[in-house]
Coordinates of C-alpha atoms in Angstrom, one line a residue:
M1 CA 31.5 41.2 19.5
N2 CA 34.0 41.4 22.3
N3 CA 36.6 38.7 21.5
T4 CA 38.5 38.8 24.8
F5 CA 37.8 36.4 27.6
N6 CA 38.8 35.1 31.0
P7 CA 40.0 31.4 30.7
E8 CA 38.7 30.6 34.2
E9 CA 35.3 31.9 33.2
L10 CA 35.3 30.1 30.0
R11 CA 35.8 26.7 31.8
K12 CA 32.4 27.2 33.5
A13 CA 30.6 26.6 30.1
P14 CA 30.4 22.8 30.2
K15 CA 29.0 22.9 33.7
A16 CA 26.5 25.6 32.8
S17 CA 25.6 23.7 29.7
S18 CA 24.8 20.6 31.8
C19 CA 22.3 22.6 33.8
F20 CA 20.4 24.3 31.0
M21 CA 21.1 23.3 27.4
G22 CA 22.7 26.1 25.4
L23 CA 23.1 28.3 28.5
G24 CA 26.9 27.8 28.8
Q25 CA 27.5 28.2 25.1
I26 CA 25.5 31.5 25.0
L27 CA 26.8 33.2 28.2
Y28 CA 30.4 31.9 28.3
L29 CA 31.3 30.9 24.8
K30 CA 29.2 33.4 22.8
Q31 CA 27.9 30.6 20.7
Y32 CA 24.5 32.3 20.0
I33 CA 23.4 30.2 17.0
R34 CA 24.4 26.8 18.4
G35 CA 23.4 27.6 21.9
G36 CA 20.1 29.1 20.9
L37 CA 19.1 25.8 19.0
F38 CA 20.1 23.7 22.0
A39 CA 18.2 25.9 24.3
L40 CA 15.2 25.8 22.0
V41 CA 15.2 22.0 22.0
E42 CA 15.1 22.0 25.8
V43 CA 12.4 24.5 26.1
V44 CA 10.2 22.4 23.7
M45 CA 11.0 19.3 25.7
L46 CA 10.1 20.9 29.1
F47 CA 6.8 22.3 27.5
C48 CA 5.9 18.7 26.4
I49 CA 6.5 17.5 29.9
I50 CA 4.9 20.3 32.0
W51 CA 2.1 21.7 29.9
G52 CA -0.8 19.3 29.3
S53 CA -4.5 18.5 29.9
T54 CA -6.8 16.0 31.2
S55 CA -10.0 15.2 29.3
I56 CA -13.6 15.2 30.5
I57 CA -15.0 11.7 29.8
P58 CA -18.6 11.9 28.9
P59 CA -20.6 8.9 29.9
T60 CA -22.9 8.7 26.8
K61 CA -23.1 10.0 23.3
K62 CA -25.6 12.6 24.4
A63 CA -23.2 14.0 27.0
A64 CA -20.4 14.1 24.4
D65 CA -22.5 16.0 22.0
Y66 CA -23.4 18.4 24.9
L67 CA -19.7 19.0 25.8
K68 CA -18.8 19.8 22.2
G69 CA -21.6 22.3 21.6
I70 CA -22.8 25.6 23.0
P71 CA -25.8 26.3 25.2
E72 CA -29.4 25.8 23.8
T73 CA -31.0 28.9 22.4
D74 CA -33.9 28.7 24.9
E75 CA -31.4 28.3 27.8
M76 CA -29.5 31.5 26.7
E77 CA -32.7 33.5 26.2
E78 CA -34.0 32.5 29.6
Y79 CA -30.6 33.5 31.1
F80 CA -30.7 37.0 29.5
S81 CA -34.3 37.5 30.6
E82 CA -33.0 37.5 34.2
V83 CA -29.9 39.8 33.5
E84 CA -30.4 43.2 35.0
A85 CA -27.4 44.9 33.3
E86 CA -28.8 47.4 30.8
K87 CA -25.8 47.2 28.4
F88 CA -26.1 43.5 28.1
Q89 CA -29.9 43.7 27.5
K90 CA -29.3 46.1 24.7
K91 CA -26.7 43.8 23.0
F92 CA -29.1 40.9 23.6
N93 CA -32.0 42.7 22.0
S94 CA -29.9 43.8 19.1
I95 CA -28.8 40.2 18.4
I96 CA -32.5 39.0 18.6
T97 CA -33.7 41.8 16.3
A98 CA -31.0 40.9 13.8
R99 CA -31.8 37.2 14.0
T100 CA -35.5 37.9 13.5
K101 CA -34.8 40.0 10.5
D102 CA -32.6 37.3 8.9
Y103 CA -35.2 34.6 9.8
K104 CA -37.9 36.8 7.9
K105 CA -35.7 36.9 4.8
F106 CA -35.1 33.2 5.1
A107 CA -38.8 32.3 5.5
K108 CA -39.7 34.5 2.6
K109 CA -37.3 32.7 0.3
H110 CA -37.8 29.2 1.4
L111 CA -41.2 29.0 3.4
K112 CA -43.4 31.0 1.2
N113 CA -46.6 29.1 1.8
D114 CA -46.1 28.9 5.6
F115 CA -44.7 32.4 6.0
A116 CA -48.0 33.8 7.4
D117 CA -48.1 31.1 10.2
I118 CA -44.9 32.5 11.8
D119 CA -45.3 35.1 14.5
F120 CA -41.9 37.0 14.4
N121 CA -42.9 39.1 17.4
E122 CA -42.4 36.0 19.7
A123 CA -38.6 36.1 20.0
L124 CA -38.6 32.9 22.2
D125 CA -40.6 30.9 19.8
V126 CA -39.4 32.1 16.3
D127 CA -36.5 29.7 16.2
N128 CA -38.5 26.6 17.0
S129 CA -41.3 27.7 14.6
V130 CA -39.0 28.2 11.7
E131 CA -37.2 24.9 12.4
D132 CA -40.4 22.9 12.5
L133 CA -41.6 24.3 9.1
V134 CA -38.1 23.6 7.7
L135 CA -38.3 20.0 8.9
D136 CA -41.7 19.5 7.4
L137 CA -40.3 20.9 4.1
D138 CA -37.9 17.8 4.0
D139 CA -35.2 19.6 1.9
D140 CA -31.7 19.0 3.0
A141 CA -30.2 22.1 1.3
V142 CA -32.8 24.3 3.0
Y143 CA -32.2 22.7 6.4
E144 CA -28.4 23.1 6.0
S145 CA -28.9 26.8 5.2
F146 CA -31.1 27.3 8.3
T147 CA -28.7 25.4 10.5
K148 CA -25.8 27.7 9.4
L149 CA -28.0 30.8 10.2
D150 CA -29.1 29.3 13.6
E151 CA -25.5 28.5 14.6
K152 CA -24.4 32.0 13.7
Y153 CA -26.7 33.8 16.2
D154 CA -26.5 31.1 18.8
R155 CA -22.7 31.7 18.8
Q156 CA -23.2 35.4 19.3
L157 CA -25.6 34.8 22.2
A158 CA -23.1 32.3 23.8
V159 CA -20.2 34.8 23.5
L160 CA -22.3 37.6 25.0
M161 CA -23.5 35.2 27.8
A162 CA -19.9 34.3 28.6
K163 CA -18.8 38.0 28.9
N164 CA -21.7 38.7 31.2
S165 CA -21.2 35.8 33.4
D166 CA -18.4 35.4 36.1
E167 CA -19.2 31.8 36.3
D168 CA -19.4 29.3 33.5
F169 CA -22.9 28.2 32.2
D170 CA -21.5 24.6 32.4
E171 CA -21.0 22.5 35.5
N172 CA -17.7 21.2 34.2
Y173 CA -16.1 24.7 34.3
D174 CA -13.3 24.9 37.0
G175 CA -11.5 28.1 35.9
C176 CA -8.5 26.4 34.2
F177 CA -6.9 27.7 31.0
Y178 CA -8.9 25.6 28.7
C179 CA -12.2 26.3 30.6
K180 CA -11.6 30.1 30.5
S181 CA -10.7 29.9 26.8
A182 CA -13.8 28.0 25.9
H183 CA -15.9 30.2 28.2
K184 CA -14.6 33.4 26.5
N185 CA -15.6 31.9 23.1
G186 CA -19.0 30.7 24.2
Y187 CA -18.3 27.0 24.1
R188 CA -18.6 24.4 26.7
T189 CA -15.3 23.0 28.1
V190 CA -14.0 19.6 27.0
K191 CA -10.8 19.3 28.9
H192 CA -8.8 20.7 31.9
F193 CA -5.3 22.1 32.3
A194 CA -3.0 19.9 34.3
L195 CA 0.7 20.5 35.3
F196 CA 3.2 17.8 34.6
R197 CA 0.8 16.0 32.3
G198 CA 2.2 17.0 29.0
P199 CA 2.2 14.8 26.0
I200 CA 5.4 13.0 27.0
V201 CA 4.4 12.3 30.5
T202 CA 0.9 11.2 29.5
S203 CA 2.4 8.9 26.8
L204 CA 4.9 7.3 29.3
I205 CA 2.1 6.8 31.8
G206 CA -0.1 5.2 29.2
L207 CA 2.8 2.9 28.1
A208 CA 3.1 1.8 31.7
T209 CA -0.6 1.3 32.4
L210 CA -2.0 0.6 28.9
G211 CA -5.0 2.5 30.0
S212 CA -7.8 2.0 32.5
K213 CA -11.5 1.3 32.2
Q214 CA -13.4 4.5 31.5
N215 CA -17.1 4.9 32.7
T216 CA -18.3 5.7 29.2
T217 CA -20.1 4.0 26.3
V218 CA -18.5 6.3 23.7
T219 CA -15.8 4.5 21.9
K220 CA -13.9 7.7 21.1
Y221 CA -13.3 8.5 24.9
M222 CA -12.2 5.0 25.8
D223 CA -8.6 4.2 26.4
H224 CA -7.0 2.4 23.5
S225 CA -4.2 0.2 24.8
I226 CA -2.4 -0.3 21.5
F227 CA -2.5 3.5 20.6
M228 CA -1.1 4.3 24.1
M229 CA 1.6 1.7 23.6
I230 CA 2.6 3.3 20.3
D231 CA 2.5 6.8 21.8
G232 CA 4.7 5.6 24.7
I233 CA 7.3 4.1 22.4
F234 CA 7.3 7.4 20.4
A235 CA 7.9 9.3 23.6
L236 CA 10.8 7.1 24.6
I237 CA 12.4 7.7 21.2
I238 CA 12.0 11.5 21.6
I239 CA 13.6 11.2 25.2
G240 CA 16.5 9.2 23.5
F241 CA 17.0 11.9 21.0
F242 CA 16.9 14.5 23.8
V243 CA 19.5 12.6 25.8
F244 CA 21.7 12.3 22.7
L245 CA 21.5 16.1 22.0
Y246 CA 22.2 16.8 25.8
I247 CA 25.4 14.9 25.7
L248 CA 26.3 16.3 22.3
N249 CA 25.8 19.8 23.8
I250 CA 28.1 19.2 26.8
N251 CA 30.8 17.7 24.6
S252 CA 30.4 20.6 22.2
A253 CA 31.0 23.0 25.1
K254 CA 34.1 21.2 26.3
A255 CA 35.4 21.1 22.7
S256 CA 34.8 24.9 22.2
V257 CA 36.5 25.8 25.5
K258 CA 39.6 24.0 24.4
K259 CA 39.5 25.6 21.0
F260 CA 39.0 29.1 22.2
I261 CA 41.8 28.9 24.8
K262 CA 44.0 27.6 22.0
I263 CA 43.3 30.4 19.5
G264 CA 43.1 33.0 22.2
H265 CA 39.7 34.6 21.2
F266 CA 36.0 33.9 20.6
Q267 CA 34.8 33.2 17.1
S268 CA 33.5 36.0 15.1
W269 CA 29.9 35.7 13.5
K270 CA 31.4 34.7 10.2
E271 CA 33.8 32.0 11.9
A272 CA 30.8 30.7 13.8
K273 CA 28.6 30.3 10.7
N274 CA 31.5 28.7 8.8
D275 CA 32.1 26.4 11.7
I276 CA 28.5 25.3 11.8
S277 CA 28.3 24.8 8.0
Q278 CA 31.5 22.8 8.0
N279 CA 31.4 20.7 11.2
S280 CA 27.7 20.4 11.6
F281 CA 26.7 19.6 8.0
A282 CA 26.9 15.9 8.5
T283 CA 24.8 15.9 11.7
I284 CA 22.2 18.1 10.0
G285 CA 22.2 16.1 6.8
I286 CA 21.7 12.8 8.5
A287 CA 19.1 14.0 11.1
P288 CA 16.1 13.5 8.8
S289 CA 17.3 10.0 7.9
L290 CA 17.6 9.1 11.6
V291 CA 14.1 10.6 12.4
M292 CA 12.5 8.5 9.5
I293 CA 14.4 5.3 10.6
A294 CA 13.1 5.9 14.2
I295 CA 9.5 6.4 13.0
F296 CA 9.4 3.7 10.2
S297 CA 11.7 1.1 11.6
I298 CA 12.4 1.3 15.4
I299 CA 8.8 2.0 16.4
P300 CA 7.3 -0.9 14.5
L301 CA 10.1 -3.2 15.8
L302 CA 9.7 -2.1 19.4
F303 CA 5.9 -2.4 19.1
S304 CA 6.0 -5.9 17.7
A305 CA 8.4 -6.9 20.4
L306 CA 6.3 -5.4 23.4
V307 CA 3.1 -7.0 22.1
A308 CA 4.8 -10.4 23.2
F309 CA 4.6 -9.3 26.7
T310 CA 0.8 -8.4 26.7
N311 CA -2.3 -10.4 26.5
Y312 CA -3.4 -8.8 23.2
S313 CA -5.7 -11.3 21.7
S314 CA -9.4 -11.9 20.9
P315 CA -12.0 -12.0 22.0
D316 CA -11.4 -10.7 25.5
H317 CA -8.4 -8.2 25.0
I318 CA -9.2 -6.3 21.8
P319 CA -9.3 -2.5 22.4
P320 CA -11.1 -0.2 22.8
N321 CA -14.0 -2.1 24.3
N322 CA -11.4 -4.3 26.2
L323 CA -8.1 -3.3 27.6
V324 CA -4.7 -4.9 27.0
D325 CA -2.6 -5.7 30.0
W326 CA 1.1 -6.5 30.6
V327 CA 1.6 -10.2 31.4
G328 CA 5.4 -10.5 31.5
L329 CA 6.7 -13.8 30.3
E330 CA 3.5 -15.6 30.3
N331 CA 3.3 -15.8 26.5
F332 CA 6.8 -17.3 26.3
V333 CA 5.9 -19.9 28.9
T334 CA 2.7 -20.8 26.9
M335 CA 4.7 -21.1 23.7
F336 CA 7.7 -23.1 24.9
S337 CA 6.5 -25.0 28.1
M338 CA 5.3 -28.6 27.9
K339 CA 3.4 -28.1 31.1
V340 CA 1.0 -25.6 29.7
G341 CA -2.2 -27.4 28.7
G342 CA -1.0 -30.7 26.9
G343 CA 2.1 -29.0 25.6
E344 CA 0.4 -28.4 22.2
W345 CA 1.9 -25.0 21.6
A346 CA 5.5 -26.3 22.4
K347 CA 5.1 -29.4 20.2
T348 CA 3.8 -27.3 17.4
F349 CA 6.5 -24.8 17.8
G350 CA 9.2 -27.6 17.7
W351 CA 7.7 -29.2 14.6
T352 CA 7.4 -25.9 12.7
A353 CA 10.8 -24.5 13.8
I354 CA 12.6 -27.6 12.5
W355 CA 10.6 -27.7 9.3
T356 CA 11.3 -23.9 8.7
I357 CA 15.1 -24.6 9.0
V358 CA 14.9 -27.7 6.8
W359 CA 12.9 -25.7 4.2
A360 CA 15.3 -22.8 4.4
I361 CA 18.3 -25.0 3.7
F362 CA 16.7 -27.0 0.9
A363 CA 14.9 -24.1 -0.7
T364 CA 18.1 -22.0 -0.7
F365 CA 20.8 -24.5 -1.7
T366 CA 18.6 -26.5 -4.3
C367 CA 17.6 -23.3 -6.2
F368 CA 21.2 -21.9 -5.9
F369 CA 23.0 -25.0 -7.1
V370 CA 20.5 -26.0 -9.8
G371 CA 20.7 -22.5 -11.2
F372 CA 24.5 -22.6 -10.8
F373 CA 24.5 -25.9 -12.8
Y374 CA 22.4 -24.6 -15.6
A375 CA 24.4 -21.5 -15.9
F376 CA 27.7 -23.4 -16.0
V377 CA 26.3 -25.9 -18.7
L378 CA 25.0 -23.1 -20.8
Q379 CA 28.4 -21.4 -20.7
D380 CA 29.9 -24.4 -22.6
R381 CA 30.5 -23.6 -26.3
R382 CA 29.2 -27.1 -27.3
V383 CA 25.7 -26.2 -26.3
V384 CA 23.5 -25.3 -29.3
I385 CA 21.5 -22.0 -29.2
P386 CA 22.2 -21.3 -25.5
K387 CA 20.1 -18.0 -25.6
F388 CA 17.0 -20.1 -26.4
F389 CA 17.5 -22.4 -23.4
R390 CA 18.2 -19.4 -21.1
T391 CA 15.0 -17.8 -22.3
V392 CA 13.1 -21.0 -21.6
Y393 CA 14.6 -21.3 -18.1
I394 CA 13.9 -17.7 -17.2
L395 CA 10.2 -18.0 -18.0
P396 CA 9.1 -19.4 -14.5
Y397 CA 10.8 -16.4 -13.0
A398 CA 9.1 -14.1 -15.4
I399 CA 5.6 -15.3 -14.5
P400 CA 4.2 -13.8 -11.3
T401 CA 5.0 -16.2 -8.5
M402 CA 1.5 -16.1 -7.0
L403 CA 0.0 -17.2 -10.5
S404 CA 2.6 -20.0 -10.9
L405 CA 1.7 -21.4 -7.4
F406 CA -2.0 -21.4 -8.1
V407 CA -1.3 -23.3 -11.3
W408 CA 0.8 -25.9 -9.5
A409 CA -1.8 -26.3 -6.8
N410 CA -4.3 -27.3 -9.4
L411 CA -1.7 -29.5 -11.2
L412 CA -1.0 -31.3 -7.9
N413 CA -4.6 -31.7 -6.9
G414 CA -4.9 -35.3 -5.5
T415 CA -8.3 -36.0 -7.0
V416 CA -8.7 -34.2 -10.3
G417 CA -5.1 -32.9 -10.9
P418 CA -3.7 -33.4 -14.3
I419 CA -0.5 -35.0 -12.9
N420 CA -2.2 -37.8 -11.0
R421 CA -4.7 -38.5 -13.9
T422 CA -1.9 -38.6 -16.5
L423 CA 0.2 -41.0 -14.3
Q424 CA -2.9 -43.2 -13.9
I425 CA -3.8 -43.2 -17.6
I426 CA -0.3 -44.3 -18.6
G427 CA -0.4 -47.0 -15.9
L428 CA 2.5 -45.8 -13.6
I429 CA 0.3 -45.5 -10.5
D430 CA -2.9 -47.2 -9.4
Q431 CA -4.0 -44.8 -6.7
P432 CA -3.6 -41.0 -6.7
I433 CA -0.5 -39.6 -5.0
P434 CA -1.5 -37.3 -2.1
W435 CA 0.7 -34.4 -3.3
L436 CA -0.8 -31.8 -1.0
S437 CA -2.8 -34.0 1.5
D438 CA 0.0 -36.0 3.1
P439 CA 2.4 -34.1 5.3
W440 CA 5.6 -35.4 4.1
V441 CA 4.6 -35.7 0.4
A442 CA 3.4 -32.0 0.6
K443 CA 6.7 -30.9 2.0
G444 CA 8.6 -32.6 -0.8
A445 CA 6.2 -31.1 -3.4
L446 CA 6.7 -27.7 -1.9
I447 CA 10.5 -27.9 -2.2
F448 CA 10.2 -29.2 -5.8
V449 CA 7.9 -26.4 -7.0
N450 CA 10.1 -23.9 -5.3
I451 CA 13.1 -25.2 -7.3
W452 CA 11.1 -24.7 -10.5
I453 CA 10.2 -21.1 -9.4
G454 CA 13.5 -20.1 -7.9
F455 CA 16.4 -21.5 -9.9
P456 CA 16.1 -19.0 -12.8
Y457 CA 17.2 -16.2 -10.3
S458 CA 20.3 -18.0 -9.3
M459 CA 21.0 -18.9 -12.9
I460 CA 20.9 -15.2 -13.9
L461 CA 23.1 -14.2 -11.0
T462 CA 25.6 -17.0 -11.6
T463 CA 25.7 -16.3 -15.4
S464 CA 26.5 -12.6 -14.8
S465 CA 29.3 -13.5 -12.3
M466 CA 30.8 -16.0 -14.7
T467 CA 30.9 -13.4 -17.6
A468 CA 33.0 -11.2 -15.3
I469 CA 35.8 -13.8 -15.0
S470 CA 38.7 -13.2 -17.3
N471 CA 39.2 -15.6 -20.1
S472 CA 42.9 -15.3 -19.5
L473 CA 42.5 -17.5 -16.3
Y474 CA 41.0 -20.4 -18.3
E475 CA 43.6 -20.0 -21.0
A476 CA 46.4 -20.2 -18.6
A477 CA 44.7 -23.3 -16.9
V478 CA 44.4 -25.1 -20.3
I479 CA 48.1 -24.4 -20.9
D480 CA 48.9 -26.0 -17.6
G481 CA 46.9 -29.0 -18.5
A482 CA 43.9 -28.5 -16.2
T483 CA 40.7 -30.4 -17.0
K484 CA 37.2 -29.0 -17.1
W485 CA 36.5 -30.2 -13.6
Q486 CA 39.7 -28.5 -12.2
Q487 CA 39.0 -25.4 -14.0
F488 CA 35.5 -25.3 -12.4
K489 CA 36.9 -26.3 -9.0
S490 CA 39.9 -23.8 -9.0
I491 CA 38.6 -20.8 -11.0
T492 CA 34.8 -20.7 -11.7
Y493 CA 33.5 -21.9 -8.3
P494 CA 35.7 -19.9 -6.0
L495 CA 35.2 -16.6 -8.0
V496 CA 31.5 -17.1 -8.3
M497 CA 31.1 -17.8 -4.6
F498 CA 33.2 -14.9 -3.7
Q499 CA 30.6 -12.6 -5.3
L500 CA 27.4 -14.5 -4.6
K501 CA 28.0 -15.8 -1.0
P502 CA 26.4 -12.6 0.5
T503 CA 23.4 -13.2 -1.8
L504 CA 23.3 -16.8 -0.8
I505 CA 23.1 -15.8 2.9
M506 CA 20.4 -13.3 2.2
Q507 CA 18.5 -15.9 0.2
F508 CA 18.6 -18.2 3.2
A509 CA 17.3 -15.5 5.5
G510 CA 14.5 -14.7 2.8
N511 CA 13.5 -18.3 2.6
I512 CA 13.0 -18.6 6.3
N513 CA 10.4 -15.8 5.8
N514 CA 9.2 -17.1 2.5
F515 CA 5.4 -16.7 3.1
G516 CA 4.1 -16.8 -0.4
A517 CA 5.4 -20.3 -1.4
V518 CA 3.6 -21.9 1.5
F519 CA 0.5 -19.8 1.5
F520 CA -0.4 -20.0 -2.1
L521 CA 0.5 -23.6 -2.7
T522 CA -0.6 -25.5 0.4
G523 CA -2.1 -22.9 2.5
G524 CA 0.0 -24.5 5.4
G525 CA -2.0 -27.7 5.1
P526 CA -2.5 -30.5 5.6
N527 CA -3.0 -31.0 9.3
M528 CA -0.3 -31.8 11.8
P529 CA 0.5 -35.5 12.1
Q530 CA -0.4 -35.5 15.7
A531 CA -4.1 -35.2 16.4
G532 CA -5.2 -32.0 17.9
L533 CA -2.2 -29.8 17.3
T534 CA -3.7 -28.0 14.3
T535 CA -7.1 -27.5 16.0
V536 CA -5.5 -25.9 19.1
T537 CA -2.8 -23.9 17.4
N538 CA -4.1 -23.3 13.9
C539 CA -0.9 -24.4 12.4
G540 CA -0.6 -26.9 9.5
A541 CA 2.1 -29.4 8.7
T542 CA 3.8 -27.3 6.0
D543 CA 3.4 -23.9 7.7
L544 CA 6.6 -22.0 8.3
L545 CA 6.9 -19.8 11.3
I546 CA 6.1 -16.8 9.1
S547 CA 2.8 -18.3 7.7
W548 CA 1.9 -19.5 11.2
I549 CA 2.4 -15.8 12.5
Y550 CA 0.0 -14.8 9.7
K551 CA -2.7 -17.3 10.8
L552 CA -2.4 -16.3 14.4
T553 CA -3.0 -12.7 13.5
M554 CA -5.6 -13.1 10.7
N555 CA -7.6 -16.1 11.7
T556 CA -10.3 -16.3 14.5
P557 CA -9.5 -16.2 17.4
S558 CA -6.6 -13.7 16.8
R559 CA -3.6 -14.2 19.1
Y560 CA -1.4 -11.3 18.4
N561 CA 0.6 -11.9 21.5
L562 CA 1.8 -15.3 20.6
A563 CA 2.4 -14.2 17.0
S564 CA 4.6 -11.5 18.5
V565 CA 6.5 -14.1 20.5
L566 CA 7.3 -16.0 17.2
S567 CA 8.2 -12.8 15.3
L568 CA 10.6 -11.8 18.2
L569 CA 12.2 -15.2 18.1
V570 CA 12.7 -15.2 14.3
F571 CA 14.2 -11.6 14.5
V572 CA 16.5 -12.5 17.5
V573 CA 17.8 -15.7 15.7
L574 CA 17.8 -14.6 12.2
V575 CA 19.5 -11.2 12.2
P576 CA 22.6 -12.3 14.3
F577 CA 22.8 -15.3 12.1
A578 CA 22.8 -13.3 8.9
L579 CA 25.1 -10.6 10.1
Y580 CA 27.6 -13.1 11.6
N581 CA 27.9 -15.1 8.3
Y582 CA 27.9 -12.1 6.1
T583 CA 30.7 -10.4 8.0
R584 CA 32.8 -13.7 7.6
T585 CA 32.5 -13.7 3.8
K586 CA 35.6 -12.7 1.9
S587 CA 33.7 -10.0 -0.1
F588 CA 33.0 -8.3 3.1
K589 CA 36.6 -8.3 4.2
E590 CA 37.8 -5.5 1.9
G591 CA 37.6 -7.6 -1.2
E592 CA 40.0 -10.3 0.0
V593 CA 40.0 -13.3 -2.3

């Protein structure tokens, strides 16, 4: 490699790189490896934009089967009967002769009793004659064997027909790349070549239009709005990656120019490989993770958000039989405006949002501080056999939550539940308590049962944090005359909260989306206090936003668009809240106490 260079020429590298990825690095900077990789990315991207196809949409299943197959045997034999070219007639006759010979072997083996009924001298009829006898035999294995034999020679005839014909034997042939390729191999064409209709362009168009009504009854060939939306999001992410690489390429060229001018020569092959292995290792190492995050995190998040701006709901907008359309902010108006209908959706959202926040506060802090209390009490040396009590208290956490909630649902049954029956027997109540049938009582029961299930987890965390506190702190406090309460207030509580405050914040966020507690205990019931709200919105009095979202998607009619509005709202509110509070904790600020 010639390591000398002209500095003025070298400075053209960034500009050349901005015109074509890798060009400046290859021509001006002699960066063959890096420049080649950047250029390859751009070539693939351009290919995905320019090179594409348009599908032929068959109106019926019969037409679809026609497009996927090859010409009928009779059609091809009739065609060759009119061909005058001697060389093709000879090839045709040789194929028919070989086919007849194989048919004879097949008939002798499988059609012994009917072999004499077949006239193998009739080339045009032998195929149908053998097939009729095979069908009468009613043997799937024999019929499959015959089909393979039949397809073998039909394919040979189709290829020969394609070679002999300047025009396609199919009315859909228009001379494009795909048509010629199908024609050459004896098939009918199913799609046409189209410039600037590559997968990226097609996906973006699909994202913008969400499909159009196709004149076909075949589901496979109908536009599917949801798949088109996902493809469009994927295309946008690919474009985002390309833009990132494009900027990275230009910045790399600028940095290389400065570096080469400084050292006075180009890099050798050895230096170039070392530079890539050292400086590009982090980028190469993190690239697979970024791709996975884009596919498994960003695409679902964007899809869930975009559904909120469509009319994706049953029964009128479920693809592929019906298309989905963009409706802008219409779903947000439906959900939050009191002027739409009787304001049922807005009222239901208000009740549910308030209850979700109340639930999250009570469910988080009751479980946490009850667990904190038991952990603190069991740390006292005066407690006898603390290990036994810890084991007993951990049992609710050890039992599967779903099973525990089912048991509690039976215990709290208002008619035959053991709790009500026991209270009535001992004379504490006259009438059964509506544990799960009264909206307010059901909410209280839900919080109580959640304490029983959730406090062991907080007790375990708090106990582990307390054991990490040095005994010397308590010894010093005793010497200074501190009481148990002062020790707790000044030592135990601050140090435990320092470690567990991030966990407390995450528990709060988790309880907002605590689907299981509501679903398995109350099922979201009972109905809303105001008549008609539950009927219209399918939301119960104890439903959280997350369980309401579930009902909107799983119950009939399905309202995926409105469920997406709620999901988007929960995400927009919850994520900033959690991040803001977490970053303000002392444990986040470099371990500051």
